[in-house]
Short mmCIF file of C-alpha atoms and ligand atoms in Angstrom, two decimals:
data_model
loop_
_atom_site.label_atom_id
_atom_site.label_comp_id
_atom_site.label_asym_id
_atom_site.label_seq_id
_atom_site.Cartn_x
_atom_site.Cartn_y
_atom_site.Cartn_z
CA MET A 14 35.38 0.95 -8.85
CA LYS A 15 37.36 3.44 -6.78
CA ALA A 16 38.86 0.64 -4.73
CA PHE A 17 39.78 -1.20 -7.92
CA ILE A 18 41.61 1.84 -9.34
CA PHE A 19 43.38 2.28 -6.01
CA LEU A 20 44.47 -1.35 -6.12
CA LEU A 21 45.75 -0.93 -9.68
CA GLN A 22 47.72 2.13 -8.61
CA ILE A 23 49.35 0.23 -5.76
CA LEU A 24 50.21 -2.60 -8.13
CA TRP A 25 51.66 -0.14 -10.64
CA HIS A 26 53.86 1.54 -8.04
CA PHE A 27 54.95 -1.81 -6.68
CA MET A 28 56.04 -2.83 -10.20
CA ILE A 29 58.06 0.35 -10.61
CA PHE A 30 59.57 -0.21 -7.15
CA ALA A 31 60.52 -3.79 -8.05
CA VAL A 32 62.05 -2.93 -11.44
CA LEU A 33 64.06 -0.02 -10.01
CA THR A 34 65.25 -2.15 -7.08
CA ILE A 35 66.32 -4.99 -9.37
CA LEU A 36 68.15 -2.61 -11.70
CA THR A 37 69.76 -0.20 -9.25
CA GLN A 38 69.18 -1.43 -5.66
CA ILE A 39 68.40 2.04 -4.23
CA GLY A 40 66.13 3.26 -7.05
CA GLY A 41 63.07 1.48 -5.66
CA ILE A 42 63.32 3.22 -2.29
CA ALA A 43 63.92 6.54 -4.07
CA TRP A 44 60.66 5.97 -5.96
CA LEU A 45 58.71 5.27 -2.76
CA VAL A 46 60.00 8.51 -1.23
CA ALA A 47 59.19 10.40 -4.45
CA LEU A 48 55.54 9.33 -4.10
CA PHE A 49 55.18 11.89 -1.31
CA PHE A 50 56.01 14.69 -3.74
CA LYS A 51 53.75 16.41 -6.24
CA ARG A 52 56.24 16.39 -9.10
CA ARG A 53 57.05 12.75 -8.75
CA ILE A 54 59.48 12.22 -11.63
CA ILE A 55 61.58 15.29 -10.83
CA ALA A 56 61.57 14.34 -7.14
CA PHE A 57 62.61 10.81 -8.02
CA LEU A 58 65.50 11.98 -10.21
CA GLY A 59 66.70 14.32 -7.47
CA ILE A 60 66.40 11.74 -4.68
CA TYR A 61 68.01 9.06 -6.82
CA PHE A 62 70.92 11.32 -7.75
CA VAL A 63 71.56 12.37 -4.15
CA SER A 64 71.24 8.82 -2.76
CA SER A 65 73.52 7.43 -5.48
CA LEU A 66 76.09 10.04 -4.57
CA GLY A 67 75.58 9.23 -0.89
CA ALA A 68 76.12 5.53 -1.64
CA ILE A 69 79.68 6.29 -2.74
CA PHE A 70 80.43 7.59 0.78
CA LEU A 71 78.32 5.03 2.66
CA ALA A 72 79.48 1.91 0.81
CA PRO A 73 82.84 1.66 2.67
CA HIS A 74 80.82 0.99 5.87
CA PHE A 75 79.46 -2.05 4.05
CA GLY A 76 82.94 -3.14 2.94
CA ARG A 77 82.54 -1.91 -0.63
CA GLN A 78 83.94 0.84 -2.80
CA ALA A 79 82.94 2.23 -6.19
CA LEU A 80 85.23 1.59 -9.12
CA PRO A 81 86.34 4.82 -10.79
CA CYS A 82 83.55 6.25 -12.96
CA PHE A 83 85.32 9.41 -14.02
CA SER A 84 88.76 8.14 -14.83
CA ASN A 85 90.72 7.92 -17.99
CA GLU A 86 93.47 5.82 -16.47
CA ASN A 87 94.23 2.15 -17.04
CA LEU A 88 91.07 0.96 -15.33
CA VAL A 89 87.77 2.39 -16.58
CA VAL A 90 84.10 1.57 -16.27
CA ALA A 91 83.00 0.44 -19.73
CA SER A 92 79.80 2.48 -19.88
CA PRO A 93 78.37 5.32 -17.77
CA LEU A 94 75.29 3.13 -17.48
CA TYR A 95 76.99 0.96 -14.83
CA CYS A 96 77.76 4.03 -12.74
CA VAL A 97 74.27 5.50 -13.12
CA LEU A 98 72.75 2.17 -12.05
CA ASN A 99 75.08 1.76 -8.99
CA ARG A 100 76.52 -1.48 -10.35
CA THR A 101 80.23 -0.70 -9.92
CA TYR A 102 80.86 -1.65 -6.27
CA VAL A 103 83.53 -4.12 -5.15
CA THR A 104 85.44 -5.00 -1.99
CA PRO A 105 88.79 -3.20 -1.53
CA GLU A 106 90.56 -6.49 -2.28
CA MET A 107 88.72 -6.88 -5.59
CA ALA A 108 89.49 -3.24 -6.42
CA GLY A 109 93.15 -4.14 -5.84
CA VAL A 110 92.97 -7.15 -8.17
CA ALA A 111 91.31 -5.09 -10.91
CA GLY A 112 93.75 -2.21 -10.48
CA ASP A 113 96.76 -4.52 -10.62
CA LEU A 114 95.42 -6.25 -13.72
CA ALA A 115 94.86 -2.91 -15.47
CA GLU A 116 98.31 -1.68 -14.50
CA ARG A 117 100.02 -4.85 -15.67
CA MET A 118 98.13 -4.77 -18.97
CA ALA A 119 99.07 -1.12 -19.55
CA THR A 120 102.72 -1.87 -18.80
CA GLU A 121 102.83 -4.86 -21.11
CA PHE A 122 100.71 -3.21 -23.82
CA PRO A 123 101.07 0.58 -23.52
CA GLY A 124 97.85 2.51 -23.92
CA THR A 125 95.68 -0.43 -22.91
CA GLN A 126 92.60 0.30 -20.86
CA THR A 127 90.90 -2.47 -18.91
CA ARG A 128 87.15 -1.99 -18.93
CA VAL A 129 84.95 -3.18 -16.12
CA LEU A 130 81.31 -4.15 -16.58
CA ASP A 131 78.95 -5.32 -13.83
CA ALA A 132 80.41 -5.62 -10.33
CA SER A 133 77.98 -5.51 -7.36
CA PHE A 134 75.56 -3.08 -5.71
CA PRO A 135 76.80 -0.82 -2.89
CA PHE A 136 74.95 -2.45 0.03
CA TRP A 137 74.23 -5.80 1.68
CA ASP A 138 75.75 -9.18 0.92
CA GLY A 139 73.36 -11.62 -0.70
CA PHE A 140 71.59 -8.97 -2.80
CA PRO A 141 72.09 -10.31 -6.34
CA LEU A 142 72.86 -8.13 -9.31
CA ILE A 143 70.40 -9.63 -11.76
CA PRO A 144 71.02 -11.32 -14.18
CA HIS A 145 74.32 -12.27 -12.49
CA LEU A 146 73.05 -14.21 -9.49
CA SER A 147 76.53 -14.66 -8.01
CA HIS A 148 77.45 -10.95 -8.03
CA ASP A 149 76.08 -10.37 -4.54
CA ASP A 150 79.04 -9.57 -2.28
CA GLY A 151 81.49 -7.30 -4.11
CA GLU A 152 83.85 -10.20 -4.71
CA LYS A 153 82.87 -10.83 -8.33
CA LEU A 154 83.68 -8.69 -11.31
CA ASP A 155 83.12 -8.83 -15.07
CA ILE A 156 85.51 -7.21 -17.50
CA ALA A 157 85.18 -6.68 -21.24
CA PHE A 158 87.32 -8.55 -23.73
CA TYR A 159 90.17 -6.61 -25.32
CA TYR A 160 89.73 -5.54 -28.96
CA GLN A 161 92.33 -4.55 -31.53
CA ASN A 162 90.95 -1.08 -32.22
CA ASP A 163 90.13 -0.61 -28.53
CA GLN A 164 86.44 -0.41 -29.24
CA MET A 165 84.17 -2.98 -27.65
CA ALA A 166 81.92 -5.04 -29.92
CA SER A 167 78.91 -4.02 -27.88
CA PRO A 168 78.32 -0.50 -26.49
CA ILE A 169 77.76 -1.96 -23.01
CA GLY A 170 80.43 -4.66 -23.21
CA TYR A 171 78.07 -7.64 -23.01
CA TRP A 172 76.48 -9.66 -25.82
CA GLY A 173 79.14 -9.12 -28.48
CA PHE A 174 79.71 -12.88 -28.63
CA GLU A 175 82.88 -14.51 -29.93
CA ASP A 176 80.96 -17.54 -31.11
CA GLY A 177 82.35 -21.05 -31.02
CA PRO A 178 81.33 -24.70 -30.71
CA THR A 179 79.38 -25.70 -27.61
CA GLN A 180 78.09 -28.93 -26.11
CA CYS A 181 75.10 -27.19 -24.57
CA PRO A 182 71.66 -28.28 -25.73
CA ASP A 183 69.21 -25.59 -26.81
CA VAL A 184 66.69 -26.02 -24.00
CA TRP A 185 64.55 -23.68 -21.95
CA PRO A 186 64.67 -22.32 -19.25
CA THR A 187 68.23 -21.06 -19.45
CA LEU A 188 70.21 -17.83 -19.13
CA ARG A 189 72.34 -19.08 -21.99
CA TRP A 190 71.03 -16.46 -24.37
CA ASP A 191 72.62 -15.66 -27.71
CA MET A 192 70.91 -12.27 -28.16
CA ALA A 193 71.00 -12.91 -31.93
CA TRP A 194 68.53 -10.07 -32.50
CA LEU A 195 71.18 -7.67 -31.18
CA ALA A 196 73.86 -8.80 -33.64
CA PRO A 197 73.07 -6.12 -36.29
CA PHE A 198 73.72 -3.43 -33.66
CA MET A 199 77.18 -4.72 -32.75
CA ARG A 200 80.25 -2.84 -33.88
CA ASP A 201 82.64 -4.33 -36.38
CA THR A 202 85.57 -5.04 -34.10
CA VAL A 203 88.44 -7.49 -34.00
CA PHE A 204 88.84 -9.57 -30.85
CA ASP A 205 92.38 -9.14 -29.48
CA GLU A 206 93.53 -12.67 -28.68
CA THR A 207 96.97 -11.60 -27.43
CA ARG A 208 95.77 -9.12 -24.83
CA THR A 209 92.78 -11.18 -23.74
CA ARG A 210 95.08 -14.17 -23.22
CA ALA A 211 97.54 -12.00 -21.27
CA ALA A 212 94.74 -10.77 -19.00
CA LEU A 213 93.53 -14.32 -18.38
CA LEU A 214 97.07 -15.41 -17.51
CA GLN A 215 97.55 -12.49 -15.14
CA LEU A 216 94.24 -13.22 -13.40
CA SER A 217 94.94 -16.93 -13.11
CA GLN A 218 98.34 -16.21 -11.55
CA ASP A 219 96.89 -13.76 -9.02
CA PRO A 220 96.65 -15.63 -5.70
CA ARG A 221 93.64 -13.51 -4.68
CA VAL A 222 91.59 -14.81 -7.64
CA SER A 223 89.86 -18.14 -6.98
CA LYS A 224 87.82 -18.65 -10.12
CA ILE A 225 87.53 -17.32 -13.68
CA LEU A 226 84.56 -18.14 -15.92
CA LEU A 227 85.12 -18.60 -19.65
CA GLU A 228 83.53 -20.67 -22.43
CA PRO A 229 85.58 -23.82 -23.14
CA HIS A 230 85.91 -23.00 -26.87
CA LEU A 231 87.68 -19.74 -25.97
CA GLU A 232 89.96 -21.50 -23.51
CA THR A 233 90.99 -23.78 -26.38
CA ARG A 234 91.27 -20.97 -28.94
CA LEU A 235 93.42 -18.81 -26.67
CA GLY A 236 95.46 -21.74 -25.41
CA VAL A 237 95.17 -20.76 -21.74
CA ARG A 238 95.16 -23.53 -19.22
CA SER A 239 94.55 -23.03 -15.52
CA ASN A 240 92.59 -24.90 -12.91
CA LYS A 241 91.00 -21.57 -12.00
CA ILE A 242 89.39 -21.20 -15.45
CA ARG A 243 86.02 -22.96 -15.38
CA PHE A 244 82.91 -23.41 -17.44
CA GLN A 245 79.82 -21.85 -15.86
CA GLY A 246 77.51 -24.66 -16.99
CA CYS A 247 74.83 -24.76 -19.66
CA ARG A 248 72.06 -23.01 -17.74
CA ALA A 249 74.01 -19.89 -16.77
CA ALA A 250 74.86 -16.89 -18.95
CA ARG A 251 77.50 -17.46 -21.61
CA HIS A 252 81.06 -16.35 -21.05
CA ASP A 253 82.25 -15.76 -24.58
CA ASP A 254 81.37 -12.08 -24.52
CA HIS A 255 83.20 -11.11 -21.31
CA ILE A 256 85.48 -12.45 -18.55
CA HIS A 257 84.10 -13.10 -15.07
CA PHE A 258 86.45 -13.49 -12.13
CA GLN A 259 86.06 -13.70 -8.39
CA LEU A 260 88.06 -13.76 -5.19
ZN1 LIG B 309 80.15 -12.19 -13.71
#
């Protein structure tokens, strides 16, 4: 019986380790260290906070940098959640692309803030930022759509879908979720076609950007044409709630 309880405990801690690692990269290790302390939760919070802060200074050795979490300039992180979960890291080149986009948007449309969503974790290439399997090297970034009252449809930037016709069949398994159950919690916002189109044009003209992911119905609706703008396929997450671009 004792051995069984011990086994369950190990399994339980492994689950916590896995979930924290998947969500935050360094949270899992912070949990393992916290196990050596009596007040585990407090120890975890302290260790996690310190290691997250440390990551900001260590990440440049791994070729990454954190996007600005405490900024009210042109480029902002859409929700503190991304900062708390260490999901705002990009290569210096990607930081340059994002900064230039935000600056251009603010020049063309004064007062405009460009909001970044998921980027990558601070360390190691090939460590995916689930559910975005390709965000594993700091060279991919998601940004929120632009909205007329400057408020995102969704508090986190994802899942406020601008619905439209699709050729994709409704089959499982797929990451092509519609999150319909979340719809009642979405804010009543108006999608800003002009600024979203301008951002897509700017990105497609940036020689450092190799690929932009967007749903075909939005490409048609916005009238943007570029060989860099692609459809992600029917099995991957939809791209009519945010813009994905990569180097
Ligand atoms: Zn993405």
